[in-house]
mmCIF file of C-alpha atoms in Angstrom:
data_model
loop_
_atom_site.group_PDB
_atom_site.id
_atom_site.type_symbol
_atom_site.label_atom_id
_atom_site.label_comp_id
_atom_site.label_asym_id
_atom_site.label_seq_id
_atom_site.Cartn_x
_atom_site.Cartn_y
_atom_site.Cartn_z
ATOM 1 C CA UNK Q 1437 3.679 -15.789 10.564
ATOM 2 C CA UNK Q 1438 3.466 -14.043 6.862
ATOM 3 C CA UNK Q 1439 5.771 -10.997 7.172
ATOM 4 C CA UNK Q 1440 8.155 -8.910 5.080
ATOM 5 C CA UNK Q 1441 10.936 -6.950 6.575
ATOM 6 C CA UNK Q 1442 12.588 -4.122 5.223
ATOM 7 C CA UNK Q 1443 15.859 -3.725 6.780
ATOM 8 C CA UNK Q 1444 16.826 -0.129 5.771
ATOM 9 C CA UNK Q 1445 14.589 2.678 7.613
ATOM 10 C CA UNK Q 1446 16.667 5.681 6.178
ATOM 11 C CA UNK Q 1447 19.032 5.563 3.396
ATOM 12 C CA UNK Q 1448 20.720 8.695 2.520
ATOM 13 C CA UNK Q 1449 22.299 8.925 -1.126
ATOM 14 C CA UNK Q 1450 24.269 11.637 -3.255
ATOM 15 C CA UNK Q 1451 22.758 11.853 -7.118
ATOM 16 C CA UNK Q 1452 24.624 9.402 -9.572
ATOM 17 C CA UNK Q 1453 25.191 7.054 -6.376
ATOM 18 C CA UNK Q 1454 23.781 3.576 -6.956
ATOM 19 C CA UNK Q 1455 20.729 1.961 -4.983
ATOM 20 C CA UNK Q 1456 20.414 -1.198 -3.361
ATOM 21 C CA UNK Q 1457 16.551 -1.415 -1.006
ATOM 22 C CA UNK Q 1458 16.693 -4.919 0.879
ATOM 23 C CA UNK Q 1459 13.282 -7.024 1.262
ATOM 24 C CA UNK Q 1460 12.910 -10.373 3.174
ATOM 25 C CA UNK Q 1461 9.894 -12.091 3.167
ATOM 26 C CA UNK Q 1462 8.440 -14.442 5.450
ATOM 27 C CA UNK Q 1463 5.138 -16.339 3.628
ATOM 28 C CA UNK Q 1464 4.402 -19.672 2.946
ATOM 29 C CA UNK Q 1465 3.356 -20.599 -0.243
ATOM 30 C CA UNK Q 1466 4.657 -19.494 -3.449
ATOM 31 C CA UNK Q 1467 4.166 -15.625 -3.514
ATOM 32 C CA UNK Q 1468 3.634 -12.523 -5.982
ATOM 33 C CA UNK Q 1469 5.804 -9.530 -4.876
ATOM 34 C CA UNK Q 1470 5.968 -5.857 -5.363
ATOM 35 C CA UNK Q 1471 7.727 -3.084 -4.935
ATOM 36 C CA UNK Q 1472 6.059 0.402 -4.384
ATOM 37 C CA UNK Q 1473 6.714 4.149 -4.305
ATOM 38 C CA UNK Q 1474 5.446 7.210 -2.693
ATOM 39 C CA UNK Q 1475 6.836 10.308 -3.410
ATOM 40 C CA UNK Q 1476 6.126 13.179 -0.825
ATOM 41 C CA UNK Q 1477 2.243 13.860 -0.439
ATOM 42 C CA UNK Q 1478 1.376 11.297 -2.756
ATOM 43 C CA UNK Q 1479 -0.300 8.136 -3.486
ATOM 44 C CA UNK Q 1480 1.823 4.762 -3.672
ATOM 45 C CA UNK Q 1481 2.629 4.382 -7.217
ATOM 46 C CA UNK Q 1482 3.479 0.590 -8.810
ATOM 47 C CA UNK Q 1483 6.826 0.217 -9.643
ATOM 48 C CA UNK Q 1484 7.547 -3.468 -10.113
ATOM 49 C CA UNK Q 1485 6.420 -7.017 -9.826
ATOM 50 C CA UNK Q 1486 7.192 -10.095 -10.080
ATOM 51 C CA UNK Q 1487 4.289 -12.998 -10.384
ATOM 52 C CA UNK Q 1488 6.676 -15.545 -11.885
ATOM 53 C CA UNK Q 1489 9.447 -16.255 -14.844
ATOM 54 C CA UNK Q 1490 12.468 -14.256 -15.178
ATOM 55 C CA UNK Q 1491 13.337 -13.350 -11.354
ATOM 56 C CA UNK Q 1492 14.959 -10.254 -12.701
ATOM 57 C CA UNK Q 1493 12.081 -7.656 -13.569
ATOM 58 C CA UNK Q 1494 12.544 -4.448 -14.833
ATOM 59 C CA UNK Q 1495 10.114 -1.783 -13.717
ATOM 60 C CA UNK Q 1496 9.671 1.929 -13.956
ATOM 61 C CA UNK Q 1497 12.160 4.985 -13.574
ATOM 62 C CA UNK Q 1498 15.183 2.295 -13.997
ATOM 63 C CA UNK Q 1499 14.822 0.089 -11.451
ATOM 64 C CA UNK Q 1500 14.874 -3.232 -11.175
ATOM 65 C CA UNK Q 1501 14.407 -6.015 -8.654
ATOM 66 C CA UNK Q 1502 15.653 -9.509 -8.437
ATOM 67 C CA UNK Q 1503 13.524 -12.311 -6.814
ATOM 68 C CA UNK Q 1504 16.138 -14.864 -4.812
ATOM 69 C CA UNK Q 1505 13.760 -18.192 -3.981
ATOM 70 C CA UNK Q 1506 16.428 -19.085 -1.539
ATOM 71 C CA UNK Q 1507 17.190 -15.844 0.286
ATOM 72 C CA UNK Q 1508 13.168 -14.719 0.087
ATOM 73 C CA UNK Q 1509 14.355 -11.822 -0.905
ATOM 74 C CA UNK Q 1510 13.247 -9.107 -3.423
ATOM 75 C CA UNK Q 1511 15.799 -6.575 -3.223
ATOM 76 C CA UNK Q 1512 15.097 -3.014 -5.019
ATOM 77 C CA UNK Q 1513 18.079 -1.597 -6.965
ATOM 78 C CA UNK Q 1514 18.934 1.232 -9.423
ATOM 79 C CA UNK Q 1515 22.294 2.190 -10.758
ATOM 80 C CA UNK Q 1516 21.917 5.789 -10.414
ATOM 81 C CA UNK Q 1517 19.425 7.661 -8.304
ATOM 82 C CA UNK Q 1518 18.592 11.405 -9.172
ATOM 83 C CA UNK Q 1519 17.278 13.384 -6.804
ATOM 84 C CA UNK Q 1520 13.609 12.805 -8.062
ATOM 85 C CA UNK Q 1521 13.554 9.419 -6.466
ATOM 86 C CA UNK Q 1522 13.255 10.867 -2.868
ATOM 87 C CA UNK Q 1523 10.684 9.535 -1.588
ATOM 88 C CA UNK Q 1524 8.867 6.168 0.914
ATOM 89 C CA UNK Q 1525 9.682 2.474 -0.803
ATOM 90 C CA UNK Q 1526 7.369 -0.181 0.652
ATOM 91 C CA UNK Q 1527 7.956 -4.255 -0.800
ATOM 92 C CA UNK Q 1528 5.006 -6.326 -0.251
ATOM 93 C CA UNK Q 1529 3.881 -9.583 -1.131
ATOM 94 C CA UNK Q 1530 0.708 -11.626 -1.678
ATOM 95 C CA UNK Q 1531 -0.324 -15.344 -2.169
ATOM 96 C CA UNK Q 1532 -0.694 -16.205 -5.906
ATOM 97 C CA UNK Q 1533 -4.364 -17.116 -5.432
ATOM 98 C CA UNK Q 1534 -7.543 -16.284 -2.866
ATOM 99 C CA UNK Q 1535 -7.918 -12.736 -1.501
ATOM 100 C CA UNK Q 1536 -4.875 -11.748 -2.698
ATOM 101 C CA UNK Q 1537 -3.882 -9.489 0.374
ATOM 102 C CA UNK Q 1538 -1.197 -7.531 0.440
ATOM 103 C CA UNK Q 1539 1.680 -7.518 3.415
ATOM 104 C CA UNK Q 1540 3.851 -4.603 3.112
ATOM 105 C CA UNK Q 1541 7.026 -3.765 4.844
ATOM 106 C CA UNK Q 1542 7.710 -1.073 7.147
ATOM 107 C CA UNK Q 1543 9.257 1.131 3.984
ATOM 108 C CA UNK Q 1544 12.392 2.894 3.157
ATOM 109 C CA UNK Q 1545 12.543 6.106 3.497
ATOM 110 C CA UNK Q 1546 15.234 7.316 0.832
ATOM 111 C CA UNK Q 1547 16.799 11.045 0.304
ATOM 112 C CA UNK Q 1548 18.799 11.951 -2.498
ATOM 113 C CA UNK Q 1549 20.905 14.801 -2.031
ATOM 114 C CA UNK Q 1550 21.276 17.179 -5.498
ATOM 115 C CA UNK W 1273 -6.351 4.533 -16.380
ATOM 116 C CA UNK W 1274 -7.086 3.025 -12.944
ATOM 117 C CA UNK W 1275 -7.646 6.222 -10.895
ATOM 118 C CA UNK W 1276 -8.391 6.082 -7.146
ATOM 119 C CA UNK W 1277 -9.448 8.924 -5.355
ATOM 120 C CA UNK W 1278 -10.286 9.412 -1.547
ATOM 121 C CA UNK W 1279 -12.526 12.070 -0.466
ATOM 122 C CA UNK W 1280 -11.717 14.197 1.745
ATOM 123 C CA UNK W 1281 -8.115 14.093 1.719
ATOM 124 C CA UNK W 1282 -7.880 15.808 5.295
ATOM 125 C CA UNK W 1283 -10.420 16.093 8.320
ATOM 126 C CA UNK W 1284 -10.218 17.207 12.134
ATOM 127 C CA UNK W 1285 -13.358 16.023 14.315
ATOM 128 C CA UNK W 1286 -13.425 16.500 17.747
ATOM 129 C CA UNK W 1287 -13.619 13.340 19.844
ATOM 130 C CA UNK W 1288 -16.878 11.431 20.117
ATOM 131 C CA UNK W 1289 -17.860 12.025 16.585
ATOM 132 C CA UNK W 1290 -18.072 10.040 13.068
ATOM 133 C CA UNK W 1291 -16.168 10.783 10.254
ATOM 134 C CA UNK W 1292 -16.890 9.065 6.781
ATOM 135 C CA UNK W 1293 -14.209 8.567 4.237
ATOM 136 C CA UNK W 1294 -14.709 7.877 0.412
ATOM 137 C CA UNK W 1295 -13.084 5.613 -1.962
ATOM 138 C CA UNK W 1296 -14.006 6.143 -5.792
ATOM 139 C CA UNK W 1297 -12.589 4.406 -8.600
ATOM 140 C CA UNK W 1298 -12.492 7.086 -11.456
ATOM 141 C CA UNK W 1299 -12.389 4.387 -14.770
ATOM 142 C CA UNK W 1300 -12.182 1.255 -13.458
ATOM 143 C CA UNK W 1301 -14.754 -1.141 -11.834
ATOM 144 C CA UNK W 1302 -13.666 -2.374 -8.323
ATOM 145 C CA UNK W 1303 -14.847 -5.941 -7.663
ATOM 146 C CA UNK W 1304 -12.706 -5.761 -4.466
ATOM 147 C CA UNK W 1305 -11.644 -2.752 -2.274
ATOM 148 C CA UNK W 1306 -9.395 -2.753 0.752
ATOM 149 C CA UNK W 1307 -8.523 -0.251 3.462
ATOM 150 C CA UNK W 1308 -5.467 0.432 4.887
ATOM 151 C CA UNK W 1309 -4.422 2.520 8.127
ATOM 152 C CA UNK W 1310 -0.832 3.956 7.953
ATOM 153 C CA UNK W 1311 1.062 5.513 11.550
ATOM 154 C CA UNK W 1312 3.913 7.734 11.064
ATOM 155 C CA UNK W 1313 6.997 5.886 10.212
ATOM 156 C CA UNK W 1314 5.347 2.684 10.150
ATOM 157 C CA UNK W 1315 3.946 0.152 6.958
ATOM 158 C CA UNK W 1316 0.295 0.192 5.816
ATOM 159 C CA UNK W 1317 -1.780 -2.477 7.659
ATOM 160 C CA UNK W 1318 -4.654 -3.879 6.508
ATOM 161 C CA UNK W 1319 -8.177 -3.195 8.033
ATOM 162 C CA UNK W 1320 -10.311 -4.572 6.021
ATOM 163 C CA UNK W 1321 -11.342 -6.008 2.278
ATOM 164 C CA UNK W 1322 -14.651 -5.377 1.164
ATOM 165 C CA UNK W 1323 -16.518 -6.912 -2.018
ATOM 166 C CA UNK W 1324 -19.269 -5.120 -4.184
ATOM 167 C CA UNK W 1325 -22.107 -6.170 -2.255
ATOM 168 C CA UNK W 1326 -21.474 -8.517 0.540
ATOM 169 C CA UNK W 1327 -20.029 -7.344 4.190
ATOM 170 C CA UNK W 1328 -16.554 -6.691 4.541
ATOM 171 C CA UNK W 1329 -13.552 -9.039 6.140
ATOM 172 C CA UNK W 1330 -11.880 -7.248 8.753
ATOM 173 C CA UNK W 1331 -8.785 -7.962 9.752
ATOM 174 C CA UNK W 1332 -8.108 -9.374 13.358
ATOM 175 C CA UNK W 1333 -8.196 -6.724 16.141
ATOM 176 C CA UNK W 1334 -10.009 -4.608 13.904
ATOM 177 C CA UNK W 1335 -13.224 -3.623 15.150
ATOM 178 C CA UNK W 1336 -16.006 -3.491 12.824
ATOM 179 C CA UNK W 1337 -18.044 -1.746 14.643
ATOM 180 C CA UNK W 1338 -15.952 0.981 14.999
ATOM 181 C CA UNK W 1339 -14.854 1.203 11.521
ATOM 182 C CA UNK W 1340 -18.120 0.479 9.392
ATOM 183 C CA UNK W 1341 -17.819 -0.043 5.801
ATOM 184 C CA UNK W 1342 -20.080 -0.166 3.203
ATOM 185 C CA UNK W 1343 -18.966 -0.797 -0.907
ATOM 186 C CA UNK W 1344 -22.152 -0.565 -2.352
ATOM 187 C CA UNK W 1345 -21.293 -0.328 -5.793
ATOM 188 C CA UNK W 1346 -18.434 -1.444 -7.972
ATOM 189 C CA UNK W 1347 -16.840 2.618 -7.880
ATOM 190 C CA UNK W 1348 -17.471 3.384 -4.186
ATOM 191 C CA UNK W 1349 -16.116 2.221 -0.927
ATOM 192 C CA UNK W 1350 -16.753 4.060 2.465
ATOM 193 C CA UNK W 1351 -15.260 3.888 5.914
ATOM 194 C CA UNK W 1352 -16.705 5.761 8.782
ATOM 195 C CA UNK W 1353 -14.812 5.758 11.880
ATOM 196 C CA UNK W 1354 -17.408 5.820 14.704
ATOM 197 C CA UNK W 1355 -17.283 7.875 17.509
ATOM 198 C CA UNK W 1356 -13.634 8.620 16.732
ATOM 199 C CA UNK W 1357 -11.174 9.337 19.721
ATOM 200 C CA UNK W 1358 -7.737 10.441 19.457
ATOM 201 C CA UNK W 1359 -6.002 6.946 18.830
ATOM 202 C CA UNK W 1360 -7.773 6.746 15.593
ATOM 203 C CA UNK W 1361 -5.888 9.586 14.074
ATOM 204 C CA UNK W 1362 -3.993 8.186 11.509
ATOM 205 C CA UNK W 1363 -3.269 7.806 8.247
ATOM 206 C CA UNK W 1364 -6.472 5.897 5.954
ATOM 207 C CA UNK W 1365 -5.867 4.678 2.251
ATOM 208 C CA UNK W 1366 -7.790 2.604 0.180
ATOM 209 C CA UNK W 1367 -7.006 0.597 -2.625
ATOM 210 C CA UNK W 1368 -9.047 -1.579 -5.508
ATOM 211 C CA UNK W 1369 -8.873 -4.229 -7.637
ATOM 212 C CA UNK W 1370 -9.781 -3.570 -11.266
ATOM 213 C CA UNK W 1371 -12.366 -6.191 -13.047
ATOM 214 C CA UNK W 1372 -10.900 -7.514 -16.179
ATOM 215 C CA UNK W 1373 -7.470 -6.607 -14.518
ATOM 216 C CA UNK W 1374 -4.572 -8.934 -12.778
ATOM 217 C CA UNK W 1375 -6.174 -9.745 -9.457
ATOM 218 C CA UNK W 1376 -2.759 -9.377 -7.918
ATOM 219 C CA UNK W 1377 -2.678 -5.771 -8.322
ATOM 220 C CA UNK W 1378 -4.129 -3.040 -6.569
ATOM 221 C CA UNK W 1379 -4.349 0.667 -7.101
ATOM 222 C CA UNK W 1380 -4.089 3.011 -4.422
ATOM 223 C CA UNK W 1381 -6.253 6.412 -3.354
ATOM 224 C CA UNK W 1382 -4.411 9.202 -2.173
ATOM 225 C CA UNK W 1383 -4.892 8.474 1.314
ATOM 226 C CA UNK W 1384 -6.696 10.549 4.503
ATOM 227 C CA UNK W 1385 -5.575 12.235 7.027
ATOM 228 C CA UNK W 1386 -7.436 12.042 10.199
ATOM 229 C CA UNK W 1387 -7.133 13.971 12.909
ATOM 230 C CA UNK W 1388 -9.249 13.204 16.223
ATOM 231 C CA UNK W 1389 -8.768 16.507 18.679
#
């Protein structure tokens, strides 16, 4: 079964600490992935993908994520968190072709402590 | 660019009636839209993906009767939630595919809140 599993719920963080979000992904078939944000009341935001080449992508606000065939993983990081980057992270992936439907994990609910 | 908006952005209904819920996109043509239903502390799952005039996919164990929706035109999606009970309160966002855009990305509305009394 296609799945992605996000195996931190809660992740509590001081300012200046560094991030690392895990995502596993279940899907046969090569895949597109993505990482997502919503901050507090409102809409998920993009803030990286990865459709194919380098497996290290840069995205937004400093983060980065790095796509491990192997692992099928597509973990989120960022060197130093402020506390504007509380908020819901959700992976997700999609086939690279058809309806292009996205599976998202269960999110990460991250608070960053000023 | 590539604005979503949901309309409205809350509603309470008593039990037994229909709500509808709106998906625009502001500057962007949608050839495909897709709505998502969201419980607390849980991922977004899928309902259904709807295409500019044709009938909508819904996912399995989503009824389609119960959750009509119509996309008649490239900038509107709607979802009514038929004679909504309790259970359905939840969380409803919708996203959309941009023509002339990466197929692989979506842009998401602001999301609903329902609330079925």
């Amino acid at each position: 079964a296609q799945s992605v599993s996000q195996h931190n719920h809660h992740v509590i963080l001081s300012e200046a600490a560094s991030l690392e979000l895990g995502c596993n992904y279940s899907y046969g078939g090569t895949v597109n992935l993505f990482w997502y944000v919503q901050y507090p009341g409102q809409h998920l935001q993009l803030l990286l993908k990865y459709f194919s080449g380098d497996p290290l992508v840069k995205g937004i606000k400093g983060f980065e994520a790095e796509f491990i065939k192997s692992k099928f993983s597509f973990n989120l990081r960022k060197p130093s968190v402020q506390w504007s980057d509380t908020a819901e992270y959700f992976c997700a992936v999609t086939a690279t072709s058809g309806t292009y439907k996205y599976i998202f994990g269960t999110g990460t609910r991250l608070k960053v402590l000023a | 660019g590539a604005v979503v908006s949901q309309h409205p952005s809350r509603v309470i209904c008593k039990s037994g009636t229909s709500v509808k819920i709106e998906c625009r996109s502001l500057d962007f043509q949608a050839t495909t839209m897709f709505w998502y239903r969201q419980f607390p502390k849980q991922s977004l799952m899928l309902m259904a993906t709807s295409n500019e005039g044709s009938k909508a996919t819904y996912e399995q164990g989503v009824e389609k009767d119960k959750f009509l929706i119509n996309h008649a035109s490239l900038t509107l999606s709607t979802l009514t939630v038929t004679s909504a009970h309790p259970e359905d309160s939840s969380f409803y966002i919708c996203s959309a595919r941009a023509r002339n855009r990466a197929q692989e990305t979506q842009y998401f509305g602001p999301g609903t809140r329902l609330l079925v009394l």
